[in-house]
Short mmCIF file of C-alpha atoms and ligand atoms in Angstrom, two decimals:
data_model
loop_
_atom_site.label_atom_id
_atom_site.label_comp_id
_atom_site.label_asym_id
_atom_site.label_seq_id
_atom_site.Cartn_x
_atom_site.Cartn_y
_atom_site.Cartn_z
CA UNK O 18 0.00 0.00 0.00
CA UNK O 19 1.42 3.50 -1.01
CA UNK O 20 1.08 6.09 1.24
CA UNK O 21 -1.75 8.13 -0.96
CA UNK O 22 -3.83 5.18 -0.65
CA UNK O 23 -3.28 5.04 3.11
CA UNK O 24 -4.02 8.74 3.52
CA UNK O 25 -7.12 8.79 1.46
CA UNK O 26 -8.62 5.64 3.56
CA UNK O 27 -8.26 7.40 6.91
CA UNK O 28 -9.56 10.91 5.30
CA UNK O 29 -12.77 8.73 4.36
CA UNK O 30 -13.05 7.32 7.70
CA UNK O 31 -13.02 10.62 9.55
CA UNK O 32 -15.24 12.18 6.41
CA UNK O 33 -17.96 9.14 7.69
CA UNK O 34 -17.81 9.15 11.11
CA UNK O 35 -17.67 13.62 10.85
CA UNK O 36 -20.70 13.40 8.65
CA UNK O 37 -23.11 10.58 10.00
CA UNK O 38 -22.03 11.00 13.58
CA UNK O 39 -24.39 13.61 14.58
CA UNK O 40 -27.69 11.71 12.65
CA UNK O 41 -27.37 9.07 15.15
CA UNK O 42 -26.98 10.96 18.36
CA UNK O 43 -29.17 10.23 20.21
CA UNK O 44 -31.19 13.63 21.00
CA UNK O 45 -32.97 14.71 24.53
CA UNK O 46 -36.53 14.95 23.43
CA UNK O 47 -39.11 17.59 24.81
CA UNK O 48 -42.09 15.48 25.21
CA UNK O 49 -44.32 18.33 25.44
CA UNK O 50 -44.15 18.12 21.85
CA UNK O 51 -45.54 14.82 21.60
CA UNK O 52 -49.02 13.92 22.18
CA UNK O 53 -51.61 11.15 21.37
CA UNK O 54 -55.30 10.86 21.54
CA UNK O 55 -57.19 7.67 21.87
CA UNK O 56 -60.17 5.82 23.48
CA UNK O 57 -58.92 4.51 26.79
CA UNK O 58 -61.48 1.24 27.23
CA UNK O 59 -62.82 0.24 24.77
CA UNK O 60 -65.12 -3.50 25.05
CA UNK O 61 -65.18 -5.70 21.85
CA UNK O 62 -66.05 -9.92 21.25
CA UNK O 63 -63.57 -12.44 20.42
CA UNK O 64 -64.91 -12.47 16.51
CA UNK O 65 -64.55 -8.47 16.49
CA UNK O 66 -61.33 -6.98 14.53
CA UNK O 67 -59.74 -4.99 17.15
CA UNK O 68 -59.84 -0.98 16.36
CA UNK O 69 -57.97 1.91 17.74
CA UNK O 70 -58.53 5.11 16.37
CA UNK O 71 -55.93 7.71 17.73
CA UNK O 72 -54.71 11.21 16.81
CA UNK O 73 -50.92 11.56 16.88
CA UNK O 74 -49.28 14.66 17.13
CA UNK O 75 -45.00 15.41 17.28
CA UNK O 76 -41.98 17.91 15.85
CA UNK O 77 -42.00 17.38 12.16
CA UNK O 78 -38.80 18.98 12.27
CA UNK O 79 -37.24 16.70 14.39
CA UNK O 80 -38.94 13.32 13.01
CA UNK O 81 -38.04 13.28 9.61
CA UNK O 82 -39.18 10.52 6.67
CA UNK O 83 -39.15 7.73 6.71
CA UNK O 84 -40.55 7.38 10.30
CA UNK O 85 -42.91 4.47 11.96
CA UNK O 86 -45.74 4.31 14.32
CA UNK O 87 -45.65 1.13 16.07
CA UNK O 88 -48.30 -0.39 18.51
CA UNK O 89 -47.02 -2.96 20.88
CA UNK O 90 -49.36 -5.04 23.00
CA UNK O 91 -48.14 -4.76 26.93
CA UNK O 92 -44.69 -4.39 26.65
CA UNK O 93 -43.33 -2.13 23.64
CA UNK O 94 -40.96 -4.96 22.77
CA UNK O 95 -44.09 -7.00 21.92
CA UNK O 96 -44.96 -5.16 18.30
CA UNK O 97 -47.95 -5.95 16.79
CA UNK O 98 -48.11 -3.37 14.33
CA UNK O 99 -46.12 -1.15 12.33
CA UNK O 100 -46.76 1.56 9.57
CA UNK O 101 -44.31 2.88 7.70
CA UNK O 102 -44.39 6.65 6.31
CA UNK O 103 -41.85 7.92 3.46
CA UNK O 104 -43.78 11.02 3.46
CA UNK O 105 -45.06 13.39 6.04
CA UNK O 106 -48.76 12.51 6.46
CA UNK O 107 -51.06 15.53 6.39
CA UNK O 108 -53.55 13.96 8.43
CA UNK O 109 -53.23 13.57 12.09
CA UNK O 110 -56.09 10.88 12.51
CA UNK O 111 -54.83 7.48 11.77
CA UNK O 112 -56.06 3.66 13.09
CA UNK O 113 -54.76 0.64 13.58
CA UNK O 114 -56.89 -2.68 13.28
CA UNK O 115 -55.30 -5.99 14.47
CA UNK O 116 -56.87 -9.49 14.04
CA UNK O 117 -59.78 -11.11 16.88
CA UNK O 118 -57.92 -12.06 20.33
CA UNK O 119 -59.68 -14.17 22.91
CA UNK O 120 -61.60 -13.22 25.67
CA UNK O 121 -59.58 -11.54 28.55
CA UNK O 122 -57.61 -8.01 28.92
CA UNK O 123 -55.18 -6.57 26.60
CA UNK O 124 -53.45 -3.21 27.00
CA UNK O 125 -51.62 -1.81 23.87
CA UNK O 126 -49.52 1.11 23.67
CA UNK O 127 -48.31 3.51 20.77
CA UNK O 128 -44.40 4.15 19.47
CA UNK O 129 -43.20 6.50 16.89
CA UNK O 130 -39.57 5.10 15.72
CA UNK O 131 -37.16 7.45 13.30
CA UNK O 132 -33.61 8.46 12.12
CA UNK O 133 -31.23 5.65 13.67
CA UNK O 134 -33.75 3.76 16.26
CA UNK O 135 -34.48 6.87 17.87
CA UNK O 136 -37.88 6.62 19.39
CA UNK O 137 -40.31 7.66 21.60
CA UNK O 138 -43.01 5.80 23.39
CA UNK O 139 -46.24 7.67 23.77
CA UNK O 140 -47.36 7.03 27.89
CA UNK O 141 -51.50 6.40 27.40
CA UNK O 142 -52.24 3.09 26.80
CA UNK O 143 -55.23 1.99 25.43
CA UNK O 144 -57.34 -1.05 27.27
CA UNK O 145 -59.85 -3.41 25.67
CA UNK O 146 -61.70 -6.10 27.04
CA UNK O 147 -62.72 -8.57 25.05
CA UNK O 148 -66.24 -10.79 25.91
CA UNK O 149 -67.56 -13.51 24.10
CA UNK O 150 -69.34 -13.28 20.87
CA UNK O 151 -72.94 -11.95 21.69
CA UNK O 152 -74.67 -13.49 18.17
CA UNK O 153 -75.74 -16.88 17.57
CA UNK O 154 -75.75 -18.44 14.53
CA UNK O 155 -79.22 -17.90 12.71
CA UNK O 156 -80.61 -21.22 11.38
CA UNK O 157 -83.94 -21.36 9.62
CA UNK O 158 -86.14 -24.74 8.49
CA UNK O 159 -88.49 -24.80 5.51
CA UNK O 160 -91.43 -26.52 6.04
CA UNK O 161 -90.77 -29.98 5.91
CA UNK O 162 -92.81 -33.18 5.03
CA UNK O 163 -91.38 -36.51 4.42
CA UNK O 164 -90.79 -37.42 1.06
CA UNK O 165 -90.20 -33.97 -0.19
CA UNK O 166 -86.71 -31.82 0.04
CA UNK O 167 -86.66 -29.20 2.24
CA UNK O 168 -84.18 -26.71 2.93
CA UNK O 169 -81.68 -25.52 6.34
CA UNK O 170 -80.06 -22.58 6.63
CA UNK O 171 -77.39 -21.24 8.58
CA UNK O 172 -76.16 -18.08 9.03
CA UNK O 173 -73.29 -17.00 11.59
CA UNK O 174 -71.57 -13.33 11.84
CA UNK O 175 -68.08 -13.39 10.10
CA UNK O 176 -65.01 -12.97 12.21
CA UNK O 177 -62.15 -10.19 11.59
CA UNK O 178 -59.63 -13.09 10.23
CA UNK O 179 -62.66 -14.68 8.36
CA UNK O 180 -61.82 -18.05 9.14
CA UNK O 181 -64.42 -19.40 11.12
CA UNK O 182 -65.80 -23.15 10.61
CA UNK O 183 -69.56 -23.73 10.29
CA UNK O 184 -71.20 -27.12 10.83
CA UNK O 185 -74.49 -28.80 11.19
CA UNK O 186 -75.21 -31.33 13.22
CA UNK O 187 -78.07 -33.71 13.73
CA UNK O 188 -78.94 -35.43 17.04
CA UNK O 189 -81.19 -38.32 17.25
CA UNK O 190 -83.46 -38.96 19.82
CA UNK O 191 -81.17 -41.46 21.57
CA UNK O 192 -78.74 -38.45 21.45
CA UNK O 193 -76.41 -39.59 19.29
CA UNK O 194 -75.11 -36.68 17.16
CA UNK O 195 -74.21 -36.85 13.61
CA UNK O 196 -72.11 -33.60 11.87
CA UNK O 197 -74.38 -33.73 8.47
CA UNK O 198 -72.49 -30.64 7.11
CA UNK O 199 -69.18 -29.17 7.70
CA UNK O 200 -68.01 -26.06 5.53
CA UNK O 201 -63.73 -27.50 5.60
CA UNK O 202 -62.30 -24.16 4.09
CA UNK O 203 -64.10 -22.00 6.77
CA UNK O 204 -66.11 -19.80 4.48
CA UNK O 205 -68.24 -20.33 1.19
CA UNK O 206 -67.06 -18.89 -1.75
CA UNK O 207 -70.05 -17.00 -2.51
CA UNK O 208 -69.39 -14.62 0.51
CA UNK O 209 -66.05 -15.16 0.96
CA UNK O 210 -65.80 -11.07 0.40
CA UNK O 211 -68.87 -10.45 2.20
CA UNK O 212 -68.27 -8.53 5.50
CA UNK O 213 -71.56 -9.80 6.67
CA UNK O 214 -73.05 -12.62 7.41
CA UNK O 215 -71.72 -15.78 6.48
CA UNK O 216 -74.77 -18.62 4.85
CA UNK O 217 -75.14 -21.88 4.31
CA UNK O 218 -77.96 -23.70 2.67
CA UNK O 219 -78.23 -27.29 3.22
CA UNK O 220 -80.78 -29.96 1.26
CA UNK O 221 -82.29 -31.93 3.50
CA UNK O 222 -84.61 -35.18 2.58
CA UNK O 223 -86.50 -35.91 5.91
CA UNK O 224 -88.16 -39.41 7.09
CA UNK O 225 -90.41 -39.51 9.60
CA UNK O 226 -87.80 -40.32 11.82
CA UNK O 227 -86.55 -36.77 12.08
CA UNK O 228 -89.91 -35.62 13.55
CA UNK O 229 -88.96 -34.05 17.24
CA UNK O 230 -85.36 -34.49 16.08
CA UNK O 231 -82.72 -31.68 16.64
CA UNK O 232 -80.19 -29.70 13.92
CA UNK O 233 -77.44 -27.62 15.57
CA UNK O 234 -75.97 -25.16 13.57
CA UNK O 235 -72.51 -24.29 15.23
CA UNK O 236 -69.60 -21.11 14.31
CA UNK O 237 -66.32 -22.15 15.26
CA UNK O 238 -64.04 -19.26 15.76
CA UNK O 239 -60.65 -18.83 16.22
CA UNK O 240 -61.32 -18.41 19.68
CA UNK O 241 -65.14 -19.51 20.45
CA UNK O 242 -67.85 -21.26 19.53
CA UNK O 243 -71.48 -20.69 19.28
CA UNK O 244 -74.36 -22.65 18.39
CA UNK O 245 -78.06 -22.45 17.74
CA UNK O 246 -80.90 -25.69 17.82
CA UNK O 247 -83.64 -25.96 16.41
CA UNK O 248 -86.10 -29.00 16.68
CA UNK O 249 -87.38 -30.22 13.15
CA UNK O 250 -91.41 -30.82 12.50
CA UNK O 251 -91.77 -33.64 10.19
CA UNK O 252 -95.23 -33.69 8.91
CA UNK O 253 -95.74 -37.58 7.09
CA UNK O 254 -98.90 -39.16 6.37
CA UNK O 255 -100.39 -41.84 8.60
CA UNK O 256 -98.81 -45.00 9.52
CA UNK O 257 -100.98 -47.44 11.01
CA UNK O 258 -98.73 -49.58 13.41
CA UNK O 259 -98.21 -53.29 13.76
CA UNK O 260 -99.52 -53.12 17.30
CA UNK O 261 -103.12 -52.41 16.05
CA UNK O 262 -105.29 -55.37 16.61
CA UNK O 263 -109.24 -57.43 16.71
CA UNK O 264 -110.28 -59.90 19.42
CA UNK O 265 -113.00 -61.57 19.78
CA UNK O 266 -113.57 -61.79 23.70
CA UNK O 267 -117.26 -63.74 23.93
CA UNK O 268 -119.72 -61.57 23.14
CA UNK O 269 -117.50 -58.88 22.09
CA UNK O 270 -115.61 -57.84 18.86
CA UNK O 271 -112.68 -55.64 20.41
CA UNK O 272 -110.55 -53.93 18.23
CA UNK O 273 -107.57 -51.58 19.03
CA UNK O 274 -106.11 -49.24 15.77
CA UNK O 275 -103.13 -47.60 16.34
CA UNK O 276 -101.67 -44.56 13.76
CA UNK O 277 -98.57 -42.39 13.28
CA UNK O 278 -98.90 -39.35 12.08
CA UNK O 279 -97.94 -35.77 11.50
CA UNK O 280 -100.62 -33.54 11.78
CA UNK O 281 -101.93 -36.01 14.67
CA UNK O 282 -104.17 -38.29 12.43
CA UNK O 283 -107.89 -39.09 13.85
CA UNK O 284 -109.28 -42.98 13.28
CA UNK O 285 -112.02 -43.72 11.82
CA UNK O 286 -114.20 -47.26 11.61
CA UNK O 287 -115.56 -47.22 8.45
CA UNK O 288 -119.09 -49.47 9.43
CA UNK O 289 -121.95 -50.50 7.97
CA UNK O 290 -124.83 -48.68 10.64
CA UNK O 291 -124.72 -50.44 13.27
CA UNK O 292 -126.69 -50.20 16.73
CA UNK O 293 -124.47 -51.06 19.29
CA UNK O 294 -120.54 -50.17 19.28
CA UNK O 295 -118.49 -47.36 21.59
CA UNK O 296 -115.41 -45.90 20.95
CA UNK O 297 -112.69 -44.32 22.99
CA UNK O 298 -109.00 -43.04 21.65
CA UNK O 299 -106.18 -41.24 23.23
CA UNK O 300 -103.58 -39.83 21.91
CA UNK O 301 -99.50 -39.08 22.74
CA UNK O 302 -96.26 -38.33 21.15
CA UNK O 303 -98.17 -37.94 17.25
CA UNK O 304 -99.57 -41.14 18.14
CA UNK O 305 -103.37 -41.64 17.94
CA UNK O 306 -105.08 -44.98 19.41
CA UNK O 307 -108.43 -45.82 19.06
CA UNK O 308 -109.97 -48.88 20.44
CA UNK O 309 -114.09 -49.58 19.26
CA UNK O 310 -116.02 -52.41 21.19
CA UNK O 311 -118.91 -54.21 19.66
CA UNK O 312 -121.47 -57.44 19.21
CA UNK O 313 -119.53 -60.28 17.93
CA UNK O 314 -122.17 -61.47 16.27
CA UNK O 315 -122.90 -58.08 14.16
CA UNK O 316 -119.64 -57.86 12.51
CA UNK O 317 -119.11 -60.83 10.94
CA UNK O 318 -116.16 -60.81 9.09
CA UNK O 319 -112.63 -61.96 9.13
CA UNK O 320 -111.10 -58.57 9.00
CA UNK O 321 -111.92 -54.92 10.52
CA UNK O 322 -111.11 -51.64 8.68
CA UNK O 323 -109.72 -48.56 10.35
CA UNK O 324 -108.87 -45.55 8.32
CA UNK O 325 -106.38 -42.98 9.87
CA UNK O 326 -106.18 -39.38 8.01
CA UNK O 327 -105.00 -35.96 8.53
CA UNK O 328 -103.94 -33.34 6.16
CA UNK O 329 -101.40 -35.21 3.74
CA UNK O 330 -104.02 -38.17 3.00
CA UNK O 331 -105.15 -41.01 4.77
CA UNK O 332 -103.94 -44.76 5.35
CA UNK O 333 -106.59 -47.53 6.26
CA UNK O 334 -105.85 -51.27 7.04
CA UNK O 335 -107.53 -54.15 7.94
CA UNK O 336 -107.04 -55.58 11.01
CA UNK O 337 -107.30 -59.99 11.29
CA UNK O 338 -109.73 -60.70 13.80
CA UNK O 339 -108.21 -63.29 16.26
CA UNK O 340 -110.06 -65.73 18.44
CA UNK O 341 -109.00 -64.28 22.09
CA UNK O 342 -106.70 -66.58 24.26
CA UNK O 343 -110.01 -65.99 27.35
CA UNK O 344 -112.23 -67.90 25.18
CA UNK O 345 -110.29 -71.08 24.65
CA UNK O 346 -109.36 -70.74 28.43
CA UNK O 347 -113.11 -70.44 29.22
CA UNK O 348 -113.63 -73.78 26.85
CA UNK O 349 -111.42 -76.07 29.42
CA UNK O 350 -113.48 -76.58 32.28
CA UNK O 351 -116.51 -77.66 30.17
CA UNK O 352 -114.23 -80.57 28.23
CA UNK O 353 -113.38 -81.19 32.03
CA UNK O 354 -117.16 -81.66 32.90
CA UNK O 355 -117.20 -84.39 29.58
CA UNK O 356 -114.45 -86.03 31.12
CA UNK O 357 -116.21 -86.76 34.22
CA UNK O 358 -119.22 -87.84 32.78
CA UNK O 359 -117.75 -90.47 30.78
CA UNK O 360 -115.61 -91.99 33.64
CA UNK O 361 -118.91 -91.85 35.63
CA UNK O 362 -119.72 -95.39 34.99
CA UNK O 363 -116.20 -96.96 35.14
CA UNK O 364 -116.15 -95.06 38.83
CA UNK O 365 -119.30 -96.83 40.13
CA UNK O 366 -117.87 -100.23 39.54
CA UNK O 367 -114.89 -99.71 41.31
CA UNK O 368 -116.89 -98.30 44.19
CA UNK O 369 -119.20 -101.48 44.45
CA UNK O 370 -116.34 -103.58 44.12
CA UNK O 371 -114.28 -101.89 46.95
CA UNK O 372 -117.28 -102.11 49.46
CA UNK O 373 -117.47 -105.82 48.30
CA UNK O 374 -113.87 -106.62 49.90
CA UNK O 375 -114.78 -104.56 52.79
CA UNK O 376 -117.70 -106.95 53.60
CA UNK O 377 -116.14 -109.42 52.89
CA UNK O 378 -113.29 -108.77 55.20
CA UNK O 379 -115.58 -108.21 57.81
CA UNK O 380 -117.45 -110.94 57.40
CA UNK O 381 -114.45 -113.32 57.36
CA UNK O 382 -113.50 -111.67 60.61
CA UNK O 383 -116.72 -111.94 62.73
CA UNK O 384 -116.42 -116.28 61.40
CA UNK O 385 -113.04 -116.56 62.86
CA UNK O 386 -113.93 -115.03 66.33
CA UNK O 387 -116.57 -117.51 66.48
CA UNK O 388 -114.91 -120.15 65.56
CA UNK O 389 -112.32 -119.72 68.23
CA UNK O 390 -115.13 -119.39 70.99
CA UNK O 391 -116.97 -122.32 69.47
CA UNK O 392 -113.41 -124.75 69.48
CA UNK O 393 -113.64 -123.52 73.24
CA UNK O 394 -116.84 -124.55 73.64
CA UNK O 395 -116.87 -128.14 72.85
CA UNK O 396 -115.60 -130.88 71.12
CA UNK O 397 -118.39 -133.20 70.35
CA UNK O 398 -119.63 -130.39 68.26
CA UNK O 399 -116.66 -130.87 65.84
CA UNK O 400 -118.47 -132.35 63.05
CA UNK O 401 -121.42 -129.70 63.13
CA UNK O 402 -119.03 -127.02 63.28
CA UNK O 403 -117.16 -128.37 60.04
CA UNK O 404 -120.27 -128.63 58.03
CA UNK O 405 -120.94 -125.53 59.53
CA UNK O 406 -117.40 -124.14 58.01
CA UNK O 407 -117.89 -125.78 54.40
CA UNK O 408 -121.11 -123.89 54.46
CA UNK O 409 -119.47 -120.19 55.00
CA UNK O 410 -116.98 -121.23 52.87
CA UNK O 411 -119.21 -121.99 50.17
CA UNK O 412 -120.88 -118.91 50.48
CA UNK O 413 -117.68 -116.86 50.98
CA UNK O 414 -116.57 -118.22 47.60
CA UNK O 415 -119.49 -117.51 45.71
CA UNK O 416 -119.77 -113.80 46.25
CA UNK O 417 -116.85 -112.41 44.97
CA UNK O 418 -117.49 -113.91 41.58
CA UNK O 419 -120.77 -111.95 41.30
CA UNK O 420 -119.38 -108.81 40.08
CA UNK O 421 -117.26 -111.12 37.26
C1 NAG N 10 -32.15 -0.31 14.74
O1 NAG N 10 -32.03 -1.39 15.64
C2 NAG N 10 -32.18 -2.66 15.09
C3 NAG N 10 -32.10 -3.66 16.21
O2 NAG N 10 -32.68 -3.20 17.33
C4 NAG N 10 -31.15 -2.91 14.00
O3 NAG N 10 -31.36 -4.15 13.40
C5 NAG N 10 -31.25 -1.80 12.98
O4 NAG N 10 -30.21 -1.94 12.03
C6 NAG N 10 -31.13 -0.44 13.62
N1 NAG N 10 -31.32 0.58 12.64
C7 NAG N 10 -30.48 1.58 12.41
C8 NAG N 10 -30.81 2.53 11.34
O5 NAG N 10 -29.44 1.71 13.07
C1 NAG N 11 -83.62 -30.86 21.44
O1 NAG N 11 -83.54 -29.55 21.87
C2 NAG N 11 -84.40 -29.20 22.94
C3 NAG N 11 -84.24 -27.74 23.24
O2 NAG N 11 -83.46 -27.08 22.36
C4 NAG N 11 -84.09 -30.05 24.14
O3 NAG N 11 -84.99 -29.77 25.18
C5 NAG N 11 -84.18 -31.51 23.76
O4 NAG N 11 -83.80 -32.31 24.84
C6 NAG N 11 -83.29 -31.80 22.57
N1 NAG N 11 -83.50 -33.17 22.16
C7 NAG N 11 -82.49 -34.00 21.87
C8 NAG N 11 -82.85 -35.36 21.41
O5 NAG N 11 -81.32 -33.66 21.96
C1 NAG N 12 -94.16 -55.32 13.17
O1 NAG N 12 -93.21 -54.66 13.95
C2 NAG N 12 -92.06 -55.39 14.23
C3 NAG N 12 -91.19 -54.61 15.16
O2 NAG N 12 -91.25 -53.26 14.90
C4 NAG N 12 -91.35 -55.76 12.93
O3 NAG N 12 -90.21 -56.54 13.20
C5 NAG N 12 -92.29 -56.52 12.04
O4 NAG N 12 -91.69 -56.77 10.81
C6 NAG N 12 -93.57 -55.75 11.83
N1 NAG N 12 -94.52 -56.56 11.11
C7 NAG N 12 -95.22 -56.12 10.04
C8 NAG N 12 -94.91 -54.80 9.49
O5 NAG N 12 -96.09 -56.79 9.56
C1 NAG N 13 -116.08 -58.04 5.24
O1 NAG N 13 -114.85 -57.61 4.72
C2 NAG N 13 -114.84 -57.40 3.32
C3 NAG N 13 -113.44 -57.05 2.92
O2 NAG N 13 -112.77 -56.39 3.93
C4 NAG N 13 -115.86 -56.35 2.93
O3 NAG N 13 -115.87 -56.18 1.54
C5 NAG N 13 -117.21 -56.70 3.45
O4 NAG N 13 -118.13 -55.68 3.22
C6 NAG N 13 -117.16 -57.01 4.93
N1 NAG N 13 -118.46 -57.48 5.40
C7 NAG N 13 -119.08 -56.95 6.43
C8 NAG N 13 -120.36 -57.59 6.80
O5 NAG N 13 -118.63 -56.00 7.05
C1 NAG N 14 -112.33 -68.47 15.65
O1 NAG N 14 -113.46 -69.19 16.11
C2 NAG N 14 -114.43 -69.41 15.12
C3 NAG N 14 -115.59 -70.16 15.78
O2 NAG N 14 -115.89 -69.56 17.00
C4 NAG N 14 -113.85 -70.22 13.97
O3 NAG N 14 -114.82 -70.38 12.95
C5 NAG N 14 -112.63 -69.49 13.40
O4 NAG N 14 -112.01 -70.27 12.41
C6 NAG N 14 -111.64 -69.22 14.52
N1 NAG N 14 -110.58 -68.44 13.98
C7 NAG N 14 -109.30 -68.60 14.32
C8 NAG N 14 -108.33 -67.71 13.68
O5 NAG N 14 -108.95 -69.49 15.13
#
């Protein structure tokens, strides 16, 4: 290295550090000259872009282009927003909107930045609380009737970062829940640029198993949830049920017909005039039941109509008259009564026989006793008394063959 080289290398040094030097001083600033305006409080919901209008006035001639206005949340390490200006603004209004924050307190504070990191931190701070989001989701039903599409609808407020997740769910009566429609990019294209509400519109084929059933539209925020129910109101024509049935119970024709429906559907018996029936029904839970009582002996026929209607039409079906279970039970002790009177005669005979061994027994018993007195007696009377014997025993042999 010549010495020209090394001269003009330590002029440029002292040329920088003479000419930048004093840019990066750090100056003693007069905060009297600074000031800022803003809401101190301010309330807001967890779906709710967070807004803070302010009005910021300082020395132009001291903060020079290109200067920043920073807010920091708490501490003013913690920026959370920064604007940059290349050219003095004319206005001294300004805001700053940040995305949704959960529920809880936040305190944010304002910076102005310039030159070489020279700043200055403004001392109000502005404090917002945020609550939860006040709106639920609005969900409408069409009118629905089995058979026929109807149509839900779901609308839920959009959130400042727009990415909420809307979802339908359907829970059974055994409260089992099924998600029937979930929106997976968070919004629907149609108003994806729509600051208002966000929709959803949802086919729905019901059954009449979704009568008294419930859909749950729910809004899944970034930070909350919110949900509205709504019970559906299946109308479907009448549905006569298994359990419906016809006894015949003696004298009476009994018949019980028992219909589903939606309006609740009235029963009718569709009979020929008759003199002599009543009816009573009751009805629960869309059910209807209707039971009629009448002669046996009027209604003869195998079957027994009952016609169920309400407003969508009407359903009939005939019913299978069945012989009741008390008759046949009623028919046993009269077979019983047969019985008897056929063994009648069989009884008798045994009877006659049985008092035949009785006397007989007897009879051999009285002999004996005399013949042991008689043996005492005497005993030239030995022959007699054998004739005597021969002759009982004759007599004793002859009667039990009578009844052969
Ligand atoms: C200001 O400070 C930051 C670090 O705090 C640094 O990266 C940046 O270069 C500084 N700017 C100037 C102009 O000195
Ligand atoms: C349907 O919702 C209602 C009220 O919204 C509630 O009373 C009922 O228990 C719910 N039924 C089921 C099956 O979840
Ligand atoms: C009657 O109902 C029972 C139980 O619900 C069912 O299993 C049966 O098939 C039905 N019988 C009919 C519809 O005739
Ligand atoms: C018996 O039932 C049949 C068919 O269900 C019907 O046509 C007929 O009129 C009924 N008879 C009487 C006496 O009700
Ligand atoms: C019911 O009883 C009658 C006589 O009382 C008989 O004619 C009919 O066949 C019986 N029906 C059934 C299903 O047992």
């Amino acid at each position: 290295m010549t010495m020209p080289s090394i001269y003009s290398v330590i002029l440029w040094i002292v040329l920088n550090i003479s000419c930048c030097r004093p840019q990066c001083v750090t100056e003693t600033l007069n905060s009297a000259t600074f000031s800022i305006t803003v809401i101190d409080h301010t309330e807001m919901e967890s779906i709710d872009c967070i807004r803070m209008p302010y009005e910021m006035t300082f020395p132009r001639e001291k903060v020079l282009v290109p200067y920043k206005k920073i807010l920091f949340e708490g501490d003013p390490s913690n920026i959370v927003s920064t604007k940059v200006f290349s050219e003095m603004e004319s206005d001294t209004k300004d805001i700053f909107e940040i995305e949704e924050h959960p529920r809880g307190e936040f305190e944010f504070g304002f910076m102005l930045e310039w030159g070489c990191n020279q700043t200055y931190i403004f001392p109000q701070r502005v404090h917002i609380s945020v609550t939860a989001p006040s709106l639920n989701p609005y969900l409408s039903v069409s009118t629905l009737v089995e058979g026929q599409a109807g149509r839900l609808r779901c609308s839920a407020p959009r959130s400042c970062s727009r990415r909420e997740h809307i979802l339908l769910k359907w829970t059974k009566s055994d409260g089992q829940s099924t998600e029937i429609y979930g929106d997976e990019n968070g919004y629907d294209r149609q108003f994806n640029r729509s600051r208002h509400r966000h929709r959803q519109y949802i086919p729905i084929y019901p059954t009449a198993d979704y009568h008294n059933t419930n859909i749950t539209c729910v809004a899944k925020y970034k930070y909350d949830a919110v949900e509205t129910t709504v019970t559906l109101n299946v109308k479907f024509l009448p549905k006569i049920l298994n359990d419906s049935h016809c006894e015949v119970k003696g004298e009476l024709l009994v018949c019980v017909c028992i219909s589903w429906g939606n309006p609740l559907p009235p029963i009718i018996w569709p009979l020929k005039p008759l003199t002599d029936y009543s009816i009573s029904s009751s009805s629960t839970n869309q059910t209807v039941i209707s039971t009629i009582t009448l002669s046996a002996v009027e209604h003869q026929n195998t079957t027994m109509k009952c016609i169920s209607r309400n407003e969508l039409g009407q359903t009939e079906a005939d019913i299978l008259i069945q012989n009741s279970t008390e008759e046949t039970q009623l028919t046993y002790p009269s077979e019983e009564k047969k019985g008897i009177g056929r063994a009648l005669p069989w009884i008798t005979v045994v009877c006659f026989s049985l008092n035949l061994v009785l006397i007989t027994v007897l009879i051999i018993g009285i002999y004996q006793r005399r013949k042991m007195k008689q043996k005492k007696l005497s005993e030239e009377t030995n022959t007699y008394a054998s004739l005597r014997k021969t002759e009982v025993e004759d007599e004793y042999s002859i009667i039990p063959s009578q009844p052969n």
